[in-house]
PDB file of C-alpha atoms and ligand atoms in Angstrom:
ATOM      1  CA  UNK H   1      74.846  80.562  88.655  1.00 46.00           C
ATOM      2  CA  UNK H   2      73.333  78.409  91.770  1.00 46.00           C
ATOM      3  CA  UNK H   3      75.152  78.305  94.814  1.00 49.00           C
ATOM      4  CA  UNK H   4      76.293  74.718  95.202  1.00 49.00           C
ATOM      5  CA  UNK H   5      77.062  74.222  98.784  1.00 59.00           C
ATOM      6  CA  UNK H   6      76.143  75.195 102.097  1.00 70.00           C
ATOM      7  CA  UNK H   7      78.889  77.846 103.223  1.00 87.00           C
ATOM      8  CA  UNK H   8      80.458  77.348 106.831  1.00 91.00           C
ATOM      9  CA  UNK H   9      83.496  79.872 106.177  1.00 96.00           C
ATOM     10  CA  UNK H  10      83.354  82.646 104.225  1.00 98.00           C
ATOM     11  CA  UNK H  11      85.665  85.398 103.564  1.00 98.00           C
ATOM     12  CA  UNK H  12      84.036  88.779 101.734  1.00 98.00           C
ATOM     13  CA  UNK H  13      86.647  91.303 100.762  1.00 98.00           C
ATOM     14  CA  UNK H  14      85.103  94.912 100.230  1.00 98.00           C
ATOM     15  CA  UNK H  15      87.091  97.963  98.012  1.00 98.00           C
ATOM     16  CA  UNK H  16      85.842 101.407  97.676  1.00 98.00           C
ATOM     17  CA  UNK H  17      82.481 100.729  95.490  1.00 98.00           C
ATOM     18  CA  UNK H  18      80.925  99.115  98.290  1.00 98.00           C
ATOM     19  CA  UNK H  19      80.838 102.843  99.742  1.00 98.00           C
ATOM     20  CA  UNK H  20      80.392 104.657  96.266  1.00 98.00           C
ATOM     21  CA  UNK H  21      76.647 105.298  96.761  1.00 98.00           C
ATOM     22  CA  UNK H  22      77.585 106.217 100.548  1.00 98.00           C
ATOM     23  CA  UNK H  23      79.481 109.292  99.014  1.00 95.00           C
ATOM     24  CA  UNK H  24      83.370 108.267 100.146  1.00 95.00           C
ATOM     25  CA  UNK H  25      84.378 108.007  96.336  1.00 94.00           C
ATOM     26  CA  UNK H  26      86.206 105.490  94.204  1.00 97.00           C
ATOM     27  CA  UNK H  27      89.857 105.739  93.447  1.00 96.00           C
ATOM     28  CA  UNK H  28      90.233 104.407  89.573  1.00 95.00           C
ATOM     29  CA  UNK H  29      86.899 105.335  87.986  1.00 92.00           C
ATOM     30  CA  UNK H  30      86.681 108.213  85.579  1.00 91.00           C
ATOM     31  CA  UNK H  31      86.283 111.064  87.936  1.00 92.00           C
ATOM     32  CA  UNK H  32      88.331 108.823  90.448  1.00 96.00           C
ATOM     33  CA  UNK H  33      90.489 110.537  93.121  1.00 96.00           C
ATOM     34  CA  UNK H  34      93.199 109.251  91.819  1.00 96.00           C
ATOM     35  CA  UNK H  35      92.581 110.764  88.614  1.00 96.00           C
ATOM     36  CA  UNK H  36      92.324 113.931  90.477  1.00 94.00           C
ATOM     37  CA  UNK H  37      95.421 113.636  93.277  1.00 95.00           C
ATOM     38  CA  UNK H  38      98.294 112.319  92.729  1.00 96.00           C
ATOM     39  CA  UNK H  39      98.493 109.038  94.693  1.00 96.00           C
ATOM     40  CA  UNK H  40     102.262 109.679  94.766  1.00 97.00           C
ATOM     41  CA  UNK H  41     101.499 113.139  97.163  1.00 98.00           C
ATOM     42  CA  UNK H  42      99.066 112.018  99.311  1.00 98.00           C
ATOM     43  CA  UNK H  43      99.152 108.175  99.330  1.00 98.00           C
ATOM     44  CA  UNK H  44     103.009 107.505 100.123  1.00 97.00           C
ATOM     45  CA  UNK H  45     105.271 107.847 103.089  1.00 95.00           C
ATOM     46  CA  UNK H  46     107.860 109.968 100.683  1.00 96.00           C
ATOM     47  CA  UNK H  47     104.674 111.986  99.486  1.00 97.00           C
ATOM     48  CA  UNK H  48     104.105 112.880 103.789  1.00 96.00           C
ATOM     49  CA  UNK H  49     107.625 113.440 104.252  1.00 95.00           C
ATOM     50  CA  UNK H  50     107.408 115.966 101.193  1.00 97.00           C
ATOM     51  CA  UNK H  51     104.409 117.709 101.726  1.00 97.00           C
ATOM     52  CA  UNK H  52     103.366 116.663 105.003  1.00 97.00           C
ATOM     53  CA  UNK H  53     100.570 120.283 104.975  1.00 97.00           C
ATOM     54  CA  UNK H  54      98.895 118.136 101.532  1.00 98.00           C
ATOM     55  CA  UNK H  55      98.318 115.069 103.198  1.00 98.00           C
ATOM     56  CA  UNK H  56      96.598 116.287 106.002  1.00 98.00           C
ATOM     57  CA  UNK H  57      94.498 118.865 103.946  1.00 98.00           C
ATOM     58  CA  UNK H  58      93.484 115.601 101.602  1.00 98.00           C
ATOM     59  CA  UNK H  59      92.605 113.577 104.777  1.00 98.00           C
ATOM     60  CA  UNK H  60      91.032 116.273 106.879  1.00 98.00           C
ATOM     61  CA  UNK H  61      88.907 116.338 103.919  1.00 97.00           C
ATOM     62  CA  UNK H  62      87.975 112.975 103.698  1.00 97.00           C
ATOM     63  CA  UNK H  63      87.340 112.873 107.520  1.00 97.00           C
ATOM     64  CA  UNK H  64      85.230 115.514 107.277  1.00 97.00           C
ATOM     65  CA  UNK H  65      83.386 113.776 104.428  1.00 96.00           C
ATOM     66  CA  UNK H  66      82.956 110.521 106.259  1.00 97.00           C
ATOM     67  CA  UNK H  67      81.038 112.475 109.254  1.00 94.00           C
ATOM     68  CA  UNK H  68      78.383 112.941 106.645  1.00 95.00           C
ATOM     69  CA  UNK H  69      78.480 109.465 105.254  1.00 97.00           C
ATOM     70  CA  UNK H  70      75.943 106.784 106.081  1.00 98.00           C
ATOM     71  CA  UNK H  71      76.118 103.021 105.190  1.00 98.00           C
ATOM     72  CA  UNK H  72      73.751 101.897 102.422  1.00 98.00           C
ATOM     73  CA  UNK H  73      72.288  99.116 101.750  1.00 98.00           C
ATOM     74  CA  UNK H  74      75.111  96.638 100.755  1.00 98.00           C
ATOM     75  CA  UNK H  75      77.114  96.986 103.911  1.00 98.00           C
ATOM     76  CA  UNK H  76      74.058  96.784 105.835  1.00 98.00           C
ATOM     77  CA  UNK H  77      73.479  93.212 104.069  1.00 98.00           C
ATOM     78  CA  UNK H  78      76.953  91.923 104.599  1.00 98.00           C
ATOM     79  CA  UNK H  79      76.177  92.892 108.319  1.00 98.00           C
ATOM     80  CA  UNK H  80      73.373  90.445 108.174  1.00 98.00           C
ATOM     81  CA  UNK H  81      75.057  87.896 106.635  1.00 98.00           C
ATOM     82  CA  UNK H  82      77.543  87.566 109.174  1.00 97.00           C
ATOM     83  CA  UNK H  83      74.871  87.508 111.393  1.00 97.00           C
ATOM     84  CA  UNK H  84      73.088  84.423 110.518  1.00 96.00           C
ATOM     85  CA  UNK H  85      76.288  83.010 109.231  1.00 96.00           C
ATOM     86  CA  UNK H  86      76.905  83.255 113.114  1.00 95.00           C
ATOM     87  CA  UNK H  87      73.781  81.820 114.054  1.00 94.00           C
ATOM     88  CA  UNK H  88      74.394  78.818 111.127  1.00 93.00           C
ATOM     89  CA  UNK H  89      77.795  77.774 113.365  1.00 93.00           C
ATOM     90  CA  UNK H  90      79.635  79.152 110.628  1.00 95.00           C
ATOM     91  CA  UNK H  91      82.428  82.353 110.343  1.00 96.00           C
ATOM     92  CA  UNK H  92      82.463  84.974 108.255  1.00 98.00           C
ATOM     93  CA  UNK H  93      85.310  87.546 108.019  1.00 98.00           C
ATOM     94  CA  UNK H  94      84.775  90.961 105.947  1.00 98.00           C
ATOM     95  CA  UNK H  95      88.453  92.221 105.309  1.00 98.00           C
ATOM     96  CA  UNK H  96      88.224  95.690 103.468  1.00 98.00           C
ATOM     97  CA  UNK H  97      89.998  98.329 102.186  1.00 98.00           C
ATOM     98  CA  UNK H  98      88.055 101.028 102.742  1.00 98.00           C
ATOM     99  CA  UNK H  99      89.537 103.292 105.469  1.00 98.00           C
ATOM    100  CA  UNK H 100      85.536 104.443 106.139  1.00 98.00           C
ATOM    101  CA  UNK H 101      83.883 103.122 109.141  1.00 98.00           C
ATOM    102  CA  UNK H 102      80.454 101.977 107.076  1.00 98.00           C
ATOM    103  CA  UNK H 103      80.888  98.705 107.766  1.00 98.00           C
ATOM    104  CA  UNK H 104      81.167  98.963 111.433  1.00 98.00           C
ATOM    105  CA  UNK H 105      78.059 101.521 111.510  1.00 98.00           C
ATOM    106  CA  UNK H 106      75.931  98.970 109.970  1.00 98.00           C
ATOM    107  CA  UNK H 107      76.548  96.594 112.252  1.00 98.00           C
ATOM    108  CA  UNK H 108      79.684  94.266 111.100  1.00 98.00           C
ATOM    109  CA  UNK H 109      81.633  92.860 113.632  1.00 96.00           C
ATOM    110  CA  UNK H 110      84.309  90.402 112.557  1.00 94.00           C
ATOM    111  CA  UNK H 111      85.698  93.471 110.359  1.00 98.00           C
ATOM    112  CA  UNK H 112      89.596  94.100 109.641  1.00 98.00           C
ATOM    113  CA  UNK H 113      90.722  97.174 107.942  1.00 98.00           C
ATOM    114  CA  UNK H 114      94.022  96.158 105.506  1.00 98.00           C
ATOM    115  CA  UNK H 115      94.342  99.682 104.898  1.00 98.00           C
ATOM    116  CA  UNK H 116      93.784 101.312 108.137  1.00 98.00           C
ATOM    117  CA  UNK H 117      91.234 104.430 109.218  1.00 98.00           C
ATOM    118  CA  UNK H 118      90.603 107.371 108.450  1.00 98.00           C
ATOM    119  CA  UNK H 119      89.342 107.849 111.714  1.00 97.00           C
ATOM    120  CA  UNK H 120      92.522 106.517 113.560  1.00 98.00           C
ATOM    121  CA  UNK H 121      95.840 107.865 113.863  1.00 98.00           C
ATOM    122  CA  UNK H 122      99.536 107.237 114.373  1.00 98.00           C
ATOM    123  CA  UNK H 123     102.478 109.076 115.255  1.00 97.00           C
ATOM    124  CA  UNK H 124     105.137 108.441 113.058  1.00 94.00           C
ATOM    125  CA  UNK H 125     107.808 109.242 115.898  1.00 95.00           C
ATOM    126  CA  UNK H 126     106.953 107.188 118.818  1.00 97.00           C
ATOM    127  CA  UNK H 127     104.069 104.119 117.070  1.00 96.00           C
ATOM    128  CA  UNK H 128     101.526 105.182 119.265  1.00 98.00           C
ATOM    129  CA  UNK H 129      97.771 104.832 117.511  1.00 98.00           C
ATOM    130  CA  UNK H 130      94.643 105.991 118.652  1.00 98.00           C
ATOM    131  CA  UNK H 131      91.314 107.172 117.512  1.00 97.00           C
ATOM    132  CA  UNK H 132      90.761 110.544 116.422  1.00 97.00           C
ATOM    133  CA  UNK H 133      88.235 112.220 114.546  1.00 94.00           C
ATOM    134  CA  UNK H 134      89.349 115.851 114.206  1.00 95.00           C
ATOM    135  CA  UNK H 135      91.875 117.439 111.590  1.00 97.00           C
ATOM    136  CA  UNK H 136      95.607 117.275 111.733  1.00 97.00           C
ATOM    137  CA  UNK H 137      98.052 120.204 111.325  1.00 97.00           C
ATOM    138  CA  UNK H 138     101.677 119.952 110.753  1.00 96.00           C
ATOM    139  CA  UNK H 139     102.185 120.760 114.489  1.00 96.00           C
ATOM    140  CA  UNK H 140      99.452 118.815 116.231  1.00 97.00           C
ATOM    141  CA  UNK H 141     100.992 117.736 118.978  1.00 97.00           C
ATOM    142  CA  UNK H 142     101.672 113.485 119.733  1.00 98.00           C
ATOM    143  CA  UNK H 143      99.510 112.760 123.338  1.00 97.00           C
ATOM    144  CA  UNK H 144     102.464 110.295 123.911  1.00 98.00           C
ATOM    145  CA  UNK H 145     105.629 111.634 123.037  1.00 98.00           C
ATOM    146  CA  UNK H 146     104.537 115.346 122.335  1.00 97.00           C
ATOM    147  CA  UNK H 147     106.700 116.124 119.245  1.00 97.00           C
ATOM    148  CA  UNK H 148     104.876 118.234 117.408  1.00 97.00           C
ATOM    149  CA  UNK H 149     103.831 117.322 113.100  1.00 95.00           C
ATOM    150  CA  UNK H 150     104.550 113.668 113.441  1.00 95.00           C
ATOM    151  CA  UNK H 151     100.806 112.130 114.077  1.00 97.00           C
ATOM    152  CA  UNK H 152      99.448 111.359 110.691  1.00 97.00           C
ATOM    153  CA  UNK H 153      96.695 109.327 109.353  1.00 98.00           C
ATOM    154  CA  UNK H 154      96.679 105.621 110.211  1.00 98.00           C
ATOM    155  CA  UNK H 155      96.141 104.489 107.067  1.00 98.00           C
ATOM    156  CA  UNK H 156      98.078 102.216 105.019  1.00 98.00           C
ATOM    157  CA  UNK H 157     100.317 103.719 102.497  1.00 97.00           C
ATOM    158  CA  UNK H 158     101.775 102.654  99.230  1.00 96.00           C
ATOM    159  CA  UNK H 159     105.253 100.819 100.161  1.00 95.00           C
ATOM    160  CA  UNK H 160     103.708  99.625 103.698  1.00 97.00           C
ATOM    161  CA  UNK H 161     102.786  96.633 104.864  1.00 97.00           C
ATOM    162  CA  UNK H 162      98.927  96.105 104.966  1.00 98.00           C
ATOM    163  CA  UNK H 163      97.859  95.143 108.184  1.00 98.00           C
ATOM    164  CA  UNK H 164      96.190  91.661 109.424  1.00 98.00           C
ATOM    165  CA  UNK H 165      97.855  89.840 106.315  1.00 98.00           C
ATOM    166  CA  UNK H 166      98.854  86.118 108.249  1.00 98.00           C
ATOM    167  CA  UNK H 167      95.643  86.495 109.741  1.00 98.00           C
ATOM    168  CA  UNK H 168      93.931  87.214 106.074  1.00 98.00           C
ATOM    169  CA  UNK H 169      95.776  84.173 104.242  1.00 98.00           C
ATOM    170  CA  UNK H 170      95.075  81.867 107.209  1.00 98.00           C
ATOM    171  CA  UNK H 171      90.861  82.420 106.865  1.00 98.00           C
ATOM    172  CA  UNK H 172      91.509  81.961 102.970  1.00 98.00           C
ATOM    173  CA  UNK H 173      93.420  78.681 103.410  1.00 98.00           C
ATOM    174  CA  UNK H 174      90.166  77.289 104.713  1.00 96.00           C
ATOM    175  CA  UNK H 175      87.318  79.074 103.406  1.00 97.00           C
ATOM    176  CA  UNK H 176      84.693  77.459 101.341  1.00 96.00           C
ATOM    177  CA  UNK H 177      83.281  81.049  99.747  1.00 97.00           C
ATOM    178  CA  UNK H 178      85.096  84.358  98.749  1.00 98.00           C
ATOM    179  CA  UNK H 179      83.340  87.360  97.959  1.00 98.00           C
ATOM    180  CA  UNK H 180      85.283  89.954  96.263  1.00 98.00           C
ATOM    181  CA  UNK H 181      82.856  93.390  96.438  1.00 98.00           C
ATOM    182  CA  UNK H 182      83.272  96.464  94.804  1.00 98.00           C
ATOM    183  CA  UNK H 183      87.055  96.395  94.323  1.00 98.00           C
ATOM    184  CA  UNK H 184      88.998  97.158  90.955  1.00 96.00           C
ATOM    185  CA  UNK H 185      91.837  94.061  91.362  1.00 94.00           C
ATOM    186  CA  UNK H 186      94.438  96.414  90.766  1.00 94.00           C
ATOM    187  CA  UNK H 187      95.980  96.396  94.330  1.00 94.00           C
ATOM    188  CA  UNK H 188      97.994  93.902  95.774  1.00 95.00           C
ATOM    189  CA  UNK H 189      97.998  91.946  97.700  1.00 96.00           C
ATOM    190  CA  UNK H 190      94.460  91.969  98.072  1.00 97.00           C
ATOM    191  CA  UNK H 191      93.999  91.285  94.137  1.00 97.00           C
ATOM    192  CA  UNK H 192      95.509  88.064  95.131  1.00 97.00           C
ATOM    193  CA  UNK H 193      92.816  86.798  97.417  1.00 98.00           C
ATOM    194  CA  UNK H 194      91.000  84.881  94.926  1.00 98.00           C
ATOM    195  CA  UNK H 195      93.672  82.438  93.848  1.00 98.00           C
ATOM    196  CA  UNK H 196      94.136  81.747  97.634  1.00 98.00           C
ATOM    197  CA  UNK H 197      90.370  80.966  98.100  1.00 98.00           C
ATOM    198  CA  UNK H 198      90.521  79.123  94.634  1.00 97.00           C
ATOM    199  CA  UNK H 199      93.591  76.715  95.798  1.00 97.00           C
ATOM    200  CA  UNK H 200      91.557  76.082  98.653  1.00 97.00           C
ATOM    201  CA  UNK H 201      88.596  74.738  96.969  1.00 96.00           C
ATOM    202  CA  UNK H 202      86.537  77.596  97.425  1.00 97.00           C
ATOM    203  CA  UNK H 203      83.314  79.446  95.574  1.00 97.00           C
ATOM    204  CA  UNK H 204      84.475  82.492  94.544  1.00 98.00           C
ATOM    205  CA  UNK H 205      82.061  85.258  93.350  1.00 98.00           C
ATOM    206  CA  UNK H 206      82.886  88.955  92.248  1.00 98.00           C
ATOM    207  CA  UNK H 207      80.164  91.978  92.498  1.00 98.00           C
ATOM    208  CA  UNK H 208      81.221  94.570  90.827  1.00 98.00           C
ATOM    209  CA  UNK H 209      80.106  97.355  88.929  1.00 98.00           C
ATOM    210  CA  UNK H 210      81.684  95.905  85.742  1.00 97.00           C
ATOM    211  CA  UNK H 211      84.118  93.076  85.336  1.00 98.00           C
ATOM    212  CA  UNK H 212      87.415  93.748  87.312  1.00 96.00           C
ATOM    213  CA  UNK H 213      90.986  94.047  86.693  1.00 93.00           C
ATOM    214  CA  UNK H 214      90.938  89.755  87.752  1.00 94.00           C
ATOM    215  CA  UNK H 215      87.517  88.798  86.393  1.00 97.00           C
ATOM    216  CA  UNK H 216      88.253  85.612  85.223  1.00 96.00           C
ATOM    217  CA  UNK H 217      89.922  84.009  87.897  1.00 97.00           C
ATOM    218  CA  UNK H 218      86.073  84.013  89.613  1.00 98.00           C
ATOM    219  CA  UNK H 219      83.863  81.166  89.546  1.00 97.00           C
ATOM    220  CA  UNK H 220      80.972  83.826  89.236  1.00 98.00           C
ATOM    221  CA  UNK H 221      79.985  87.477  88.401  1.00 98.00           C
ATOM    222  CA  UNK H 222      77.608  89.608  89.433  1.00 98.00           C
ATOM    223  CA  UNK H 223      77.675  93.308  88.057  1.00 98.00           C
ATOM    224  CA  UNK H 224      75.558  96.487  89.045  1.00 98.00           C
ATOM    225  CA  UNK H 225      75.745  99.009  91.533  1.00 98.00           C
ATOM    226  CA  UNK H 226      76.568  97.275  95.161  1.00 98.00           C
ATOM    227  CA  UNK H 227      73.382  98.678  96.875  1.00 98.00           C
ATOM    228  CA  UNK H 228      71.015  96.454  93.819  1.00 97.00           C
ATOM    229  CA  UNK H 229      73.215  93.499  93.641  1.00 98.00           C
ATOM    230  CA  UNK H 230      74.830  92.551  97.076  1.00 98.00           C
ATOM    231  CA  UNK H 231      71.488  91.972  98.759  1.00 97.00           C
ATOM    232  CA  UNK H 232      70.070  89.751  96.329  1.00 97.00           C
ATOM    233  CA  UNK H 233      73.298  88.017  96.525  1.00 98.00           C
ATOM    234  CA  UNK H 234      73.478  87.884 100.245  1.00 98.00           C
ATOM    235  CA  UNK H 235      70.092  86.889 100.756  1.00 97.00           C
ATOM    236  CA  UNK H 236      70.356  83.765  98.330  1.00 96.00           C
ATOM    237  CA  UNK H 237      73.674  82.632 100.716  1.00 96.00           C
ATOM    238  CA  UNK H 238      71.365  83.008 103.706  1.00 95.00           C
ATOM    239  CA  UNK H 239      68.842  81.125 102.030  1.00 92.00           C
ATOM    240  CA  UNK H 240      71.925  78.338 101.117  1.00 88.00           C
ATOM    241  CA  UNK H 241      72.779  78.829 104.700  1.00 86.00           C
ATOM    242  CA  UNK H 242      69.444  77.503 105.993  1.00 79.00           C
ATOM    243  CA  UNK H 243      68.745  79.854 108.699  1.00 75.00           C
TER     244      UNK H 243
HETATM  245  P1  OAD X 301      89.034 101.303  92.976  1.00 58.13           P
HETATM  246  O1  OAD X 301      88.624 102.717  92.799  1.00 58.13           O
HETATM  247  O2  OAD X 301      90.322 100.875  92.385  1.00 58.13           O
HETATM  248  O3  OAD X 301      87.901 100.335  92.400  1.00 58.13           O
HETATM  249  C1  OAD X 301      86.549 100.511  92.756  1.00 58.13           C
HETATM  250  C2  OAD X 301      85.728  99.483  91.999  1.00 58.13           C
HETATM  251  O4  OAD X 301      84.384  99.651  92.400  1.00 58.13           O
HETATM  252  C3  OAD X 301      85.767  99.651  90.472  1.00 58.13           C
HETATM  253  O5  OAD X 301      86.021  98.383  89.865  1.00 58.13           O
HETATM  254  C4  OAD X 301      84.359 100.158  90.111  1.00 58.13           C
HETATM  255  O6  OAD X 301      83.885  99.639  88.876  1.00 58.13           O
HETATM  256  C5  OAD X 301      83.541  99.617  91.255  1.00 58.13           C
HETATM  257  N1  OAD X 301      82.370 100.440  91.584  1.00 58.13           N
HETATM  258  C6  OAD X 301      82.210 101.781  91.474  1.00 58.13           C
HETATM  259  N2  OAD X 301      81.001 102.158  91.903  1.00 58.13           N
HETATM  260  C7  OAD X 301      80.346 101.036  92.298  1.00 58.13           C
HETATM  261  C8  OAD X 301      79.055 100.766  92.825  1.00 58.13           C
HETATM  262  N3  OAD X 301      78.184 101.741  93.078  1.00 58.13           N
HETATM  263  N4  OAD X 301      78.757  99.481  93.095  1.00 58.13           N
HETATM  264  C9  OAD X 301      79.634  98.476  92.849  1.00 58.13           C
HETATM  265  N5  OAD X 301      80.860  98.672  92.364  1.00 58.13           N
HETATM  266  C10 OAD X 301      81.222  99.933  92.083  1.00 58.13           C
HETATM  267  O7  OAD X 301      88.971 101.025  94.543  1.00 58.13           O
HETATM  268  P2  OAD X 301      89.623  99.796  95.358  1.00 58.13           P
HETATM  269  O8  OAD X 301      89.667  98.576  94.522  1.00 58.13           O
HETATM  270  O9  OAD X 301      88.956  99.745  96.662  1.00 58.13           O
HETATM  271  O10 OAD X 301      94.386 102.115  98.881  1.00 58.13           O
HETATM  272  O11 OAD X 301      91.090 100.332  95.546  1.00 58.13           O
HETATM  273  C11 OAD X 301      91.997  99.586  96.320  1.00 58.13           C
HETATM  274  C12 OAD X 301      92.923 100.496  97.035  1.00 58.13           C
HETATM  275  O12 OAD X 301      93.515 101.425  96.103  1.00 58.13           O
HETATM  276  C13 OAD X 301      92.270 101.404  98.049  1.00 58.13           C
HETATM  277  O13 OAD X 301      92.088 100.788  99.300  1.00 58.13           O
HETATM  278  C14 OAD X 301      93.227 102.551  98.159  1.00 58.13           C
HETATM  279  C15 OAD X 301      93.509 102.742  96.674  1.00 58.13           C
HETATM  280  O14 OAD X 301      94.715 103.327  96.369  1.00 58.13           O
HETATM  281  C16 OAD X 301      95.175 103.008  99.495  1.00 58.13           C
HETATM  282  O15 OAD X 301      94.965 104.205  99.471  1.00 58.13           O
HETATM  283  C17 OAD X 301      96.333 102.388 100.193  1.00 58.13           C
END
């Protein structure tokens, strides 16, 4: 389908197959890590207060992981597009998922994590947050309030609030494009994006390996790995862009 208009505000909301050929791993594909970890155990504030020694050794590891990981293609192109979205007078705000930093390495700017880092943490006694790129133990120790076990992975949990929501829901009120990338629809609120960007008039495209959880709602589909089709896609909205 042609692009019809030329975009001024666009929101692009990334999930964990923008980062699949990156190595970080999807969550719901066969072979997901959900199908290997229970999401219950390592992806809940009950599941840390349980089994705090799990949650660490399932983070450490995807710390560890993420060291190794370099952005590919797609995020690299989303990095340009906000770019000459700039340089067009326009805004552009990528809101992912993905705890990674892939999108920041490539270059992205106007970036907001809904789901938090991996390379960020938070101690659950006192609130303080700060970056950190090393393991955690059940005793590391809090820089602020020293009790020992409490820090744990900023990251957003089932049953917690994600973060930068008002801000989210404001951009989509007015945006003239949404871009949902590489996510399967099946979290909230996030899934729920596109009918905001669709009451506001909005073009709304999904890229995708394969049709998502909320296909239909989209005005368009694209589907193939991220790294083939996001820069084709970007590079026809810079070309719509006119800069
Ligand atoms: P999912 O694993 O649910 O969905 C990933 C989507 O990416 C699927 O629809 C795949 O078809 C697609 N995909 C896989 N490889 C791809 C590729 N190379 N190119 C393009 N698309 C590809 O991941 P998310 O939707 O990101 O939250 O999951 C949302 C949230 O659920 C995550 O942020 C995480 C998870 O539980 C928390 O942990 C709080």
């Amino acid at each position: 389908m042609a692009l019809k208009t030329a975009f001024k505000r666009i929101v692009v909301l990334t999930g964990a197959g923008v980062s699949a050929e990156s190595g970080m791993g999807t969550f719901r594909d066969k072979d997901g890590i959900w199908t290997k970890q229970s999401l219950e155990d390592v992806a809940t504030p009950e599941g840390f207060a349980r089994n705090p020694r799990l949650v660490h050794d399932f983070y450490n590891a995807r710390r560890r992981a993420l060291r190794e990981a370099a952005p590919n293609s797609a995020h690299f192109a989303l990095a340009k597009l906000e770019q000459s979205v700039r340089k067009a007078g326009g805004e552009l705000m990528l809101v992912t998922q993905n705890v990674d930093n892939l999108h920041e390495k490539a270059g992205s700017n106007t970036l907001l994590h809904m789901h938090g880092e991996l390379s960020r943490v938070m101690c659950a006694s006192c609130g303080t947050k700060g970056a950190w790129d090393e393991d955690l133990f059940t005793d590391t120790e809090c820089w602020r309030c020293g009790r020992l076990g409490a820090l744990r992975p900023d990251v957003v949990w089932f049953g917690e609030a994600p973060y930068g929501i008002d801000d989210i829901y404001g951009r989509l009120a007015s945006c003239d494009l949404f871009a949902s990338i590489g996510t399967s629809g099946e979290v909230y609120p996030a899934a729920s994006f596109v009918d905001e960007a669709r009451t506001a008039g909005a073009h709304t495209v999904e890229l995708n390996l394969e049709p998502s959880a909320n296909a239909r709602t989209f005005s368009e589909g694209r589907y193939g790995l991220a790294t083939q089709i996001v820069d084709e896609w970007v590079t026809q909205v810079i070309q719509k862009i006119g800069v």
